[in-house]
C-alpha angles and dihedrals in degrees: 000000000000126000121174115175111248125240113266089225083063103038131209119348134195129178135183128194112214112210101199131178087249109015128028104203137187115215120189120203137203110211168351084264139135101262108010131259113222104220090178130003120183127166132181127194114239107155091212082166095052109127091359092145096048102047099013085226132112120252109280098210086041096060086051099053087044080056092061098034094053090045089060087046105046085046088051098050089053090052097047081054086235109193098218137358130198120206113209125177128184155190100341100042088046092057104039117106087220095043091099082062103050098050084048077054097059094042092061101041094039111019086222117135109235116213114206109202126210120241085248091056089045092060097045092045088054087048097051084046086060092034084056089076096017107052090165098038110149123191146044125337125193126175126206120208137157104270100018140016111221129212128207127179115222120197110184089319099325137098127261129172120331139203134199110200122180093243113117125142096264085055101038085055104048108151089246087074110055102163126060087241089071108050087055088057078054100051103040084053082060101036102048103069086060096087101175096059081081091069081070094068109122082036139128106243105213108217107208116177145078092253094046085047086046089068095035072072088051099050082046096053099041095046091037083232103195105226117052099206116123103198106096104351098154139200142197110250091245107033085062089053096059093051087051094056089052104047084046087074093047119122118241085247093048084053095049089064090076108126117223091016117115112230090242089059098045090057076058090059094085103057082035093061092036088060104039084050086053092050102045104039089051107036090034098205123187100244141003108231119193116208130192094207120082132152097318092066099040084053083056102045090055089063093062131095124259090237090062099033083066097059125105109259099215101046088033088055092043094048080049095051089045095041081055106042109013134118109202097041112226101340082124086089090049089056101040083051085047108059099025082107091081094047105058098138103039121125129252092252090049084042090054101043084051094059089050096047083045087056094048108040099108086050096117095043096124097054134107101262102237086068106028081103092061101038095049096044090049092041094050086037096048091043115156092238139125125225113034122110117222089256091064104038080054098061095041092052080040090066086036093053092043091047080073099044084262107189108231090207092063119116088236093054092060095117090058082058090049112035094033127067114206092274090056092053089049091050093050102035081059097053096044098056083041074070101043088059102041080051095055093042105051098018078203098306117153120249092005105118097046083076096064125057131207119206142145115234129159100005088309146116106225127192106193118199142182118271105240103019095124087187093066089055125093147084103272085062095051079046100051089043095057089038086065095037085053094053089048093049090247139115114245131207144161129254126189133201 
């Protein structure tokens, strides 16, 4: 196995090739990091696990094309100077009768160990991707690959009972089941000798897999959802039935339409629906949760610390963007410290979303500023981590959006009408202008704002300041007090001394 030593401008870098019954994929991480960067994804479809019931044996034209794959990879990661790769093949390459060879194979061209994992360390692995930015999930995941669909059992973060069933897309889809119908027939066969999997009833069913993200898209296009991020995009039960039973009447050329989908995945869409419809009509989980972490990641995230596995994904991702791009280092704590006065009822999750926003309020500052508003509002609300539902990473773009006088009529601000009530906006709005201020008051000084104290008293919002600090003096302060005592229903002044 190869192993360069990274640049020290890059930092740290770990990939993992994927060798997948359909696809075989190179990841590149930055890291080591809480939830982890792609710095390059590639995938190509090799179908290794194409005919394996009938022959045993894994698809001819598809080990050659893994030959060649892996050849540009291997030569990649030696290029990228990649500290360590890790090599993981599944279910088709376990099952083949030929897959000893072929690992033998890839040793000697490449002099790369190959891990094959068992179907019992591939869902677990899966589970610990989606654990990475759920540390507490609790329900039902199932993920979806070429040659098998995996279940794991998640109880509050830890594992429960699992499952390994030979349904992956290549086998749902052999040529002797045309119709969706089917393939149901096909999967319940599968499915119903797994009894336990009925305890999970009332439950969220986690859906982990490029085909089961492929029609996350779908449920997006057709419903002109108004944020494209997979991870945690969540649906009612029921609701996601009924779209189920809708796309299952699609035509192949309505399907196709699919934006962002390749046309190898979307032949992928059909077995994918049958099996979600199957799922979810007979568990009858609570919700169907898309995420955008699968075994990749969980392999990842077992190669962290546990130091850093026990931070927080969200605050840990955000330190790491700032620590990157910012300007003013980590004043972001001194701010979130400095306005927490006016939040004292708040919950955990909006606690939690301030200190990020907190984090990430100087985001935009290289913008032009005309457009610092909407780049900071899509970068926050676009952000590359696991765990937050839409509604949060609304509300967290929302403070950000608000921190540059966003306005939240604008065409671009249509997920914070979709995703905030009023007494979201006002909670945002608040703590947007609490930035603004901040912002005014320290310009990224450093020990500025612990001068100065926020607090509500008396039915007032009172700025205290310093006697004699002529810098915290001037018109655009008293306006940004009375901005914040006006979202919070209250009057503001200063007060020196």
């Amino acid at each position: 196995m190869m192993h360069s030593i990274g640049s020290s401008a890059k930092g740290k870098l770990t990939a993992i090739v994927d060798i997948g019954s359909n696809t075989i994929r190179l990841v590149v991480f930055h890291g080591p990091a809480r939830i982890p960067l792609p710095v390059f994804n590639e995938k190509v479809q090799c179908r290794l696990g194409l005919g394996i019931d009938e022959t045993g044996l894994l698809n001819p034209k598809g080990v050659e094309l893994a030959y060649e794959s892996l050849n540009r990879f291997m030569k990649l990661v030696e290029v990228m100077e990649v500290d360590h790769v890790s090599l993981l093949a599944t279910a088709a390459v376990r099952e083949a009768r030929d897959g000893p060879d072929f690992v033998a194979q890839i040793k000697q061209r490449f002099d790369a160990d190959v891990r094959v994992i068992s179907g019992e360390e591939e869902a677990k692995l899966s589970a610990y991707g989606v654990l990475s930015g759920l540390p507490a999930a609790d329900g039902l995941l199932g993920d979806m690959g070429g040659a098998s669909f995996d279940l794991v059992g998640l109880d509050q973060g830890t594992f429960s009972q699992h499952d390994t069933t030979p349904l992956g897309h290549l086998r749902i889809s052999d040529e002797e089941r045309t119709s969706i119908a089917e393939m149901r027939q096909f999967i319940r066969k599968k499915l119903s000798p797994i009894s336990w999997t009925n305890e999970m009833k009332d439950r969220p069913f986690y859906a982990v897999g490029g085909s089961l993200r492929a029609v996350a898209r779908l449920i997006m296009h057709q419903t002109d959802y108004p944020l494209h991020v997979i991870d945690n995009f969540t649906l009612p039960c029921d609701e996601a039935v009924a779209l189920l039973d809708g796309f299952a009447q699609l035509s192949s050329d309505e399907i196709n339409k699919v934006p962002d989908v390749s046309r190898k995945r979307l032949e992928t869409l059909p077995a994918a629906i049958a099996l979600l419809q199957e799922v979810l009509e007979n568990i009858k989980p609570s919700h169907l949760v898309f995420s955008g972490y699968s075994m990749r990641e969980g392999q990842f995230f077992l190669s962290l610390s546990d130091e850093l596995k026990e931070q927080d994904p969200l605050l840990s991702s955000c330190m790491d963007l700032v620590e990157r791009e910012g300007r003013f280092g980590q004043q972001g704590e001194e701010v979130y410290d400095w306005m927490s006065p006016l939040f004292p009822n708040e919950s955990e999750s909006q606690k939690k979303l301030r200190h990020a926003a907190c984090l990430l309020h100087d985001i935009a500052w290289a913008e032009h500023p005309d457009y610092r508003a909407d780049h900071g509002f899509l970068r926050v609300l676009r952000l590359p981590v696991a765990g937050l539902s839409h509604r949060e990473r609304a509300l967290m773009a929302a403070c950000v959006y608000s921190r540059y006088k966003g306005d939240f009529n604008a065409r671009i601000a249509k997920p914070l009408r979709t995703f905030l009530n009023d007494e979201d906006a006002i909670w945002t709005k608040t703590v947007g202008a609490t930035l603004r201020l901040a912002h005014t008051l320290a310009s990224g000084a450093p020990h500025l704002l612990e001068q100065t104290r926020l607090e509500i008293r008396g039915g007032e919002l009172i700025l205290s300041l310093p006697e004699d600090q002529d810098v915290f003096i001037g018109e655009a302060v008293a306006k940004r007090v009375q901005t914040i005592a006006k979202h919070m229903g209250l009057s503001g002044r200063l007060e020196h001394g």
